[in-house]
């Protein structure tokens, strides 16, 4: 999905932020998750890839 919001979704709880400025380098979630924004996005992309793979396999 070209518009998959990998940076806005918490990789721990799945909460999606409405707004996330590019200048925000640390992802903070209400669940307590705190990590580098790019690491959070990478985890979400990996999870989405696995989900799509399982659907096709």
Short mmCIF file of C-alpha atoms in Angstrom, two decimals:
data_model
loop_
_atom_site.label_atom_id
_atom_site.label_comp_id
_atom_site.label_asym_id
_atom_site.label_seq_id
_atom_site.Cartn_x
_atom_site.Cartn_y
_atom_site.Cartn_z
CA UNK A 1 0.00 0.00 0.00
CA UNK A 2 1.62 3.21 -1.16
CA UNK A 3 -0.12 5.20 1.57
CA UNK A 4 0.58 2.83 4.49
CA UNK A 5 1.18 5.13 7.47
CA UNK A 6 4.20 3.25 8.81
CA UNK A 7 5.55 6.27 10.71
CA UNK A 8 2.24 7.18 12.35
CA UNK A 9 1.33 3.73 13.70
CA UNK A 10 2.67 2.52 17.05
CA UNK A 11 4.57 -0.73 16.46
CA UNK A 12 3.62 -1.92 19.96
CA UNK A 13 -0.11 -1.20 20.37
CA UNK A 14 -1.23 -0.19 16.85
CA UNK A 15 -2.48 3.28 17.80
CA UNK A 16 -2.39 5.65 14.81
CA UNK A 17 -1.43 9.28 15.34
CA UNK A 18 -3.39 11.83 13.34
CA UNK A 19 -0.43 14.18 12.99
CA UNK A 20 3.30 13.51 13.08
CA UNK A 21 5.67 16.25 11.99
CA UNK A 22 8.77 15.23 10.08
CA UNK A 23 10.82 17.07 12.71
CA UNK A 24 9.59 14.63 15.41
CA UNK A 25 12.43 12.10 15.39
CA UNK A 26 11.32 10.18 18.50
CA UNK A 27 8.00 8.33 18.28
CA UNK A 28 6.04 8.68 21.53
CA UNK A 29 2.81 6.77 22.07
CA UNK A 30 0.20 6.91 24.81
CA UNK A 31 0.95 3.22 25.55
CA UNK A 32 4.46 4.21 26.68
CA UNK A 33 6.31 3.16 23.53
CA UNK A 34 9.26 5.48 22.88
CA UNK A 35 11.66 4.82 20.02
CA UNK A 36 13.34 6.34 17.00
CA UNK A 37 10.71 7.23 14.40
CA UNK A 38 12.51 5.33 11.61
CA UNK A 39 12.92 2.18 13.71
CA UNK A 40 9.20 2.28 14.57
CA UNK A 41 8.35 2.65 10.86
CA UNK A 42 10.69 -0.21 9.90
CA UNK A 43 9.02 -2.54 12.40
CA UNK A 44 5.61 -1.59 11.00
CA UNK A 45 6.76 -2.20 7.41
CA UNK A 46 8.11 -5.63 8.41
CA UNK A 47 4.83 -6.53 10.15
CA UNK A 48 2.79 -5.38 7.13
CA UNK A 49 5.00 -7.39 4.77
CA UNK A 50 4.54 -10.52 6.88
CA UNK A 51 0.77 -9.95 6.98
CA UNK A 52 0.59 -9.62 3.18
CA UNK A 53 2.86 -12.65 2.67
CA UNK A 54 0.68 -14.85 4.91
CA UNK A 55 -2.40 -13.71 3.00
CA UNK A 56 -0.84 -14.76 -0.33
CA UNK A 57 0.79 -18.00 0.82
#
